[in-house]
């Protein structure tokens, strides 16, 4: 009885084994490759390793067919969702065609995307999806991948200080949470403004919350115009970044310095330097500019501080009789602690005919001389009359 049972079990095993083997072979082929087609997607690289808000990240995907049979009409598509997007001229779809069986390893397909990260992306793991479609029946599967986003950059705010006709003071504030290295502020070429100095101002490193100021020498600026500035800096990953900010010019203050001639002689000229503005100006210095002007003493006068509405005098040993105008540079520090300067062209009076000098005119001299002669003549006539009267009286007595 036992022998019959053993033979029955063996026969049953022989009958079942081919069916089991056939079922297993439907899942696994040689070297672990499955029967049919089995498309697999892997994110093999992203650059940079941590995506930055407002920047691009390069993604490289590997598409493999781990099945024995080919996958026909295969395509992949990047599913755009916040905070990831493609540039408008870039297609999200990639046509791979027929993928042959066992296309793994070096035989896999590589698909690359350059993806922009939204500037408002949250600093965390953000999900991006890639969908593949295969076959005439459009069978599709979507795979999700986590992309790490961490902003190591910072943000800057630009504003204008007290703008003049010759300069734009730029206030630079690091309003972000990160520090920045090798910060440069650039005034690029643009219409409506002329650069009279350097194009790039080197600021250096800036911590979060720090403020610095740079000044650009310019001309031809106008009220109401907006001018473009660039901010270049190196972030915490050593990546060079660039931001663009605009500054609108609201007002251009009037030069508060006024210079007039107080007095002039052939050898000395005194100028009155006035502060016509509404605020004090400090460290006022005047300097005669024209090298052709003959000055026997110093060309520079240090005048100190001037309150609003006040004036002071600057005297130069200037032979003004030889010239009609003189250019004087007046430099000062305004209430914002910005050093400014202006050049005043001053018309000089004729020191030989007036001013505050005490010289007498030729007409006055002629008049005085005539009066003298008249008085002398009258005096002579009086003396002659007195003498004649004296002689007459003396003759009568005799």
Coordinates of N, CA and C in Angstrom, one line a residue, residues 3 31 232 264:
X3 N 3.9 1.4 -1.1 CA 4.6 1.6 -2.4 C 3.6 2.2 -3.5
X31 N 19.2 35.3 -16.9 CA 19.9 36.4 -16.2 C 18.9 37.3 -15.4
X232 N 26.0 91.1 -8.9 CA 26.7 89.8 -9.1 C 27.3 89.4 -7.8
X264 N 36.7 143.2 -5.3 CA 37.8 142.9 -6.1 C 38.7 144.1 -6.3

